[in-house]
Short mmCIF file of C-alpha atoms and ligand atoms in Angstrom, two decimals:
data_model
loop_
_atom_site.label_atom_id
_atom_site.label_comp_id
_atom_site.label_asym_id
_atom_site.label_seq_id
_atom_site.Cartn_x
_atom_site.Cartn_y
_atom_site.Cartn_z
CA MET Q 1 -59.55 47.60 -83.04
CA ALA Q 2 -62.77 49.29 -82.57
CA ASP Q 3 -64.71 49.44 -85.84
CA GLY Q 4 -67.61 51.52 -84.47
CA ARG Q 5 -70.02 48.57 -84.39
CA LYS Q 6 -71.62 47.61 -81.07
CA GLN Q 7 -70.38 44.37 -79.67
CA PRO Q 8 -73.03 41.79 -78.85
CA LYS Q 9 -73.51 41.11 -75.17
CA SER Q 10 -72.12 37.96 -73.76
CA LYS Q 11 -74.66 35.45 -72.75
CA TYR Q 12 -72.64 34.51 -69.62
CA THR Q 13 -73.57 36.31 -66.40
CA LEU Q 14 -69.88 36.50 -65.39
CA ASP Q 15 -68.91 38.35 -68.54
CA ARG Q 16 -71.73 40.82 -67.90
CA GLY Q 17 -70.48 41.43 -64.37
CA MET Q 18 -73.80 40.59 -62.74
CA PRO Q 19 -73.75 40.24 -58.94
CA GLY Q 20 -73.72 36.65 -57.73
CA ALA Q 21 -72.53 35.38 -61.20
CA PHE Q 22 -70.85 32.07 -61.63
CA GLU Q 23 -68.64 30.83 -64.41
CA GLY Q 24 -70.69 29.21 -67.25
CA GLU Q 25 -74.13 30.59 -66.02
CA THR Q 26 -76.46 32.30 -68.41
CA ILE Q 27 -78.88 33.33 -65.71
CA THR Q 28 -78.20 34.07 -62.05
CA ARG Q 29 -79.73 31.88 -59.48
CA ARG Q 30 -81.29 35.03 -58.00
CA ARG Q 31 -83.03 35.92 -61.16
CA PHE Q 32 -84.09 32.32 -61.85
CA MET Q 33 -85.69 32.16 -58.35
CA SER Q 34 -87.38 35.47 -58.76
CA GLY Q 35 -88.87 34.42 -62.08
CA THR Q 36 -90.04 31.04 -60.59
CA VAL Q 37 -91.71 32.79 -57.61
CA HIS Q 38 -93.42 35.35 -59.82
CA GLY Q 39 -94.64 32.68 -62.29
CA ALA Q 40 -95.96 30.61 -59.33
CA GLY Q 41 -97.63 33.66 -57.95
CA ALA Q 42 -99.23 34.57 -61.25
CA ILE Q 43 -100.58 31.04 -61.61
CA ALA Q 44 -102.03 31.11 -58.00
CA VAL Q 45 -103.77 34.42 -58.54
CA SER Q 46 -105.22 33.47 -61.87
CA ALA Q 47 -106.45 30.22 -60.38
CA PHE Q 48 -109.00 32.05 -58.28
CA THR Q 49 -109.55 35.26 -60.19
CA LEU Q 50 -110.26 33.73 -63.71
CA PRO Q 51 -113.06 31.54 -62.46
CA ALA Q 52 -114.53 34.37 -60.40
CA LEU Q 53 -114.47 36.66 -63.45
CA GLY Q 54 -116.00 34.03 -65.64
CA PHE Q 55 -118.61 33.28 -63.05
CA ALA Q 56 -119.44 37.01 -62.66
CA ALA Q 57 -119.57 37.64 -66.43
CA GLY Q 58 -121.30 34.39 -67.29
CA SER Q 59 -124.86 35.87 -67.05
CA ALA Q 60 -123.96 38.46 -69.69
CA LEU Q 61 -121.90 36.25 -71.99
CA PHE Q 62 -123.88 33.05 -72.28
CA ASP Q 63 -127.20 32.38 -73.93
CA ARG Q 64 -129.95 31.98 -71.54
CA PRO Q 65 -132.55 29.16 -71.91
CA PRO Q 66 -136.02 30.19 -73.18
CA VAL Q 67 -138.72 30.98 -70.72
CA ASP Q 68 -141.31 28.19 -70.22
CA TRP Q 69 -144.69 28.84 -68.66
CA GLU Q 70 -146.72 25.96 -67.28
CA ALA Q 71 -150.50 26.15 -66.57
CA ILE Q 72 -151.41 24.89 -63.06
CA GLY Q 73 -155.10 25.70 -62.80
CA ALA Q 74 -157.89 28.33 -62.88
CA PRO Q 75 -157.34 31.50 -60.86
CA ASP Q 76 -160.38 30.79 -58.67
CA ASP Q 77 -158.75 27.56 -57.53
CA PHE Q 78 -156.27 29.47 -55.41
CA PRO Q 79 -157.28 31.25 -52.21
CA ASN Q 80 -155.16 33.98 -50.63
CA ASP Q 81 -155.13 32.64 -47.05
CA THR Q 82 -153.42 29.31 -47.73
CA TYR Q 83 -151.14 27.60 -50.21
CA LEU Q 84 -152.01 24.75 -52.55
CA PRO Q 85 -149.20 22.48 -53.70
CA ARG Q 86 -148.63 21.97 -57.43
CA VAL Q 87 -145.99 19.89 -59.27
CA ILE Q 88 -144.32 21.62 -62.20
CA THR Q 89 -141.42 20.80 -64.49
CA GLU Q 90 -138.61 23.17 -63.63
CA VAL Q 91 -135.94 21.57 -65.83
CA ALA Q 92 -137.24 20.09 -69.06
CA GLY Q 93 -135.81 16.91 -70.64
CA VAL Q 94 -134.58 15.15 -67.50
CA GLY Q 95 -137.73 13.35 -66.50
CA GLN Q 96 -138.87 13.21 -62.89
CA VAL Q 97 -135.65 14.78 -61.71
CA GLY Q 98 -136.58 18.07 -63.30
CA ARG Q 99 -139.98 18.19 -61.48
CA THR Q 100 -140.56 20.10 -58.36
CA THR Q 101 -143.40 21.07 -55.98
CA VAL Q 102 -144.40 24.75 -55.63
CA TYR Q 103 -146.83 26.20 -53.09
CA VAL Q 104 -149.20 28.54 -54.77
CA ARG Q 105 -151.80 31.11 -53.37
CA ALA Q 106 -153.43 34.25 -54.74
CA ARG Q 107 -151.63 37.55 -53.87
CA ASN Q 108 -153.25 39.44 -51.07
CA PRO Q 109 -152.71 43.16 -51.73
CA GLU Q 110 -153.59 44.09 -48.17
CA SER Q 111 -151.03 41.92 -46.45
CA ASP Q 112 -148.43 41.12 -49.19
CA ALA Q 113 -145.60 43.55 -49.81
CA PRO Q 114 -145.87 45.46 -53.03
CA PRO Q 115 -143.79 44.16 -55.98
CA ASN Q 116 -140.14 45.06 -55.36
CA PRO Q 117 -138.93 46.47 -57.64
CA PRO Q 118 -142.22 47.90 -58.81
CA GLY Q 119 -143.63 47.20 -62.29
CA TYR Q 120 -143.95 43.48 -62.21
CA ASP Q 121 -147.56 42.47 -61.75
CA GLU Q 122 -147.49 39.32 -59.60
CA PRO Q 123 -151.00 38.06 -59.38
CA PHE Q 124 -150.22 34.92 -57.55
CA ILE Q 125 -147.43 33.96 -55.04
CA ALA Q 126 -145.66 30.75 -56.02
CA ILE Q 127 -143.13 29.62 -53.36
CA SER Q 128 -140.21 27.20 -54.09
CA THR Q 129 -139.94 24.15 -51.71
CA ARG Q 130 -136.12 24.34 -51.75
CA CYS Q 131 -134.72 25.35 -48.35
CA MET Q 132 -132.34 28.35 -48.42
CA HIS Q 133 -130.03 26.67 -45.97
CA LEU Q 134 -128.77 23.66 -47.81
CA GLY Q 135 -131.65 22.84 -50.21
CA CYS Q 136 -133.75 20.26 -48.43
CA PRO Q 137 -137.50 20.25 -49.42
CA VAL Q 138 -139.67 22.35 -47.09
CA ARG Q 139 -143.31 21.68 -46.25
CA TYR Q 140 -146.12 24.16 -45.71
CA ILE Q 141 -148.01 23.57 -42.46
CA ASP Q 142 -151.29 25.36 -42.69
CA ALA Q 143 -152.11 25.08 -38.85
CA ALA Q 144 -148.89 27.16 -38.23
CA LYS Q 145 -149.09 29.20 -41.44
CA ARG Q 146 -145.35 28.41 -41.79
CA PHE Q 147 -142.97 26.48 -44.05
CA VAL Q 148 -140.91 24.00 -42.08
CA CYS Q 149 -137.56 22.34 -43.15
CA PRO Q 150 -136.97 18.87 -41.72
CA CYS Q 151 -133.27 18.89 -41.99
CA HIS Q 152 -131.98 21.48 -39.56
CA GLY Q 153 -135.12 23.15 -38.25
CA GLY Q 154 -135.43 26.04 -40.76
CA VAL Q 155 -138.76 27.85 -40.34
CA TYR Q 156 -140.28 30.41 -42.76
CA ASN Q 157 -143.23 32.63 -42.26
CA PHE Q 158 -146.43 32.79 -44.39
CA GLU Q 159 -144.70 34.92 -46.99
CA GLY Q 160 -141.66 32.73 -47.13
CA GLY Q 161 -139.46 35.04 -45.06
CA VAL Q 162 -137.03 33.44 -42.57
CA ASP Q 163 -138.61 32.97 -39.14
CA GLY Q 164 -135.94 30.80 -37.48
CA GLY Q 165 -133.12 28.38 -37.90
CA PRO Q 166 -130.08 28.56 -40.25
CA PRO Q 167 -131.59 29.59 -43.67
CA VAL Q 168 -129.96 32.80 -44.97
CA ARG Q 169 -132.78 34.29 -47.07
CA PRO Q 170 -136.46 33.77 -47.87
CA LEU Q 171 -137.68 30.92 -49.97
CA ASP Q 172 -137.28 31.50 -53.72
CA ARG Q 173 -140.38 32.26 -55.78
CA PHE Q 174 -141.56 31.65 -59.32
CA TYR Q 175 -142.96 34.19 -61.84
CA THR Q 176 -146.75 33.89 -62.20
CA ARG Q 177 -149.15 35.26 -64.76
CA VAL Q 178 -152.72 34.51 -66.04
CA ARG Q 179 -153.22 33.45 -69.58
CA ASN Q 180 -156.24 31.87 -71.29
CA GLY Q 181 -158.03 31.51 -68.02
CA GLN Q 182 -155.12 29.63 -66.35
CA VAL Q 183 -152.59 30.57 -63.79
CA GLU Q 184 -149.11 30.02 -65.29
CA ILE Q 185 -145.82 29.45 -63.52
CA GLY Q 186 -142.67 30.74 -65.03
CA PRO Q 187 -138.95 30.68 -64.00
CA ARG Q 188 -137.74 30.83 -60.48
CA TYR Q 189 -136.27 33.88 -58.88
CA SER Q 190 -134.58 34.71 -55.56
CA VAL Q 191 -135.51 37.45 -53.10
CA ASN Q 192 -133.65 39.13 -50.27
CA SER Q 193 -134.95 39.65 -46.78
CA GLU Q 194 -137.01 42.67 -48.04
CA PHE Q 195 -138.53 40.52 -50.80
CA ARG Q 196 -136.58 42.47 -53.40
CA ARG Q 197 -136.59 40.31 -56.57
CA PHE Q 198 -133.32 39.08 -58.10
CA PRO Q 199 -134.18 37.88 -61.60
CA SER Q 200 -131.57 35.10 -61.75
CA TYR Q 201 -131.86 32.70 -58.96
CA ARG Q 202 -129.09 32.02 -56.47
CA ASP Q 203 -128.16 28.77 -54.78
CA PRO Q 204 -129.09 27.91 -51.18
CA ALA Q 205 -126.85 29.45 -48.49
CA GLN Q 206 -126.14 32.48 -50.65
CA ASP Q 207 -127.19 35.55 -48.67
CA LEU Q 208 -128.65 38.36 -50.82
CA ASP Q 209 -128.48 41.13 -48.33
CA GLY Q 210 -125.61 43.62 -48.07
CA ILE Q 211 -122.42 42.52 -49.76
CA GLY Q 212 -123.88 39.11 -50.44
CA GLN Q 213 -125.88 40.44 -53.42
CA TYR Q 214 -122.50 41.25 -55.25
CA LEU Q 215 -120.68 38.14 -54.04
CA TYR Q 216 -123.15 35.75 -55.63
CA PRO Q 217 -123.96 36.49 -59.23
CA GLY Q 218 -127.15 34.87 -60.66
CA ARG Q 219 -126.91 31.52 -62.40
CA PHE Q 220 -126.59 32.00 -66.15
CA SER Q 221 -128.73 28.88 -66.63
CA THR Q 222 -131.69 30.93 -65.41
CA PRO Q 223 -134.20 31.86 -68.17
CA LYS Q 224 -134.00 35.62 -68.73
CA MET Q 225 -137.20 37.38 -67.72
CA ASP Q 226 -135.80 40.93 -67.34
S1 FES H 1 -131.59 22.45 -45.23
FE1 FES H 1 -133.29 23.44 -44.37
S2 FES H 1 -132.64 24.03 -42.41
FE2 FES H 1 -130.94 22.99 -43.23
#
């Protein structure tokens, strides 16, 4: 006799009249397979979206290392028509592995592009020796006024822009300033083909023109300059 109270639903699919139900089942095979496929899809999507989101947000979320400046010589030591090599510590605390060669010259306001974006006074040009194809060390050849990579024939012009071969963007640069009568080298930064500065440097083979500037967020291990 009905007493007005709602009867609890049976846990069996057959009792609930579900299509494709079998005796003794608590979930239909169709629903079980759908759930499995959706679960696998969610895992697959999160497997590539979560790292990408973390990578993109990393620069904003994580602490950046302090900015270290290293003196490399008096301003008059550096001409503006050729580069001088200097060895600096790019990563502290790891011995010789953290040392790298940079090519340094005075900025020539008549031939060098103005700072881009404006506002950063770059008195000296300090070029990284890391090739922007796959990272081999490049060498400056003064007779040709070019940087040449021995690995796959990458060639860069006097400003470090790509002149030939497979590199995807100009050579990275380092911040420079003059303090206490010394030229000082700061953190590395990347530039695109118009020498627009990207404060956090990118890895080799990461193009910074067009959509590439959004696809490759800067490394959050880069000291924060601006
Ligand atoms: S690493 Fe320099 S051209 Fe390939």
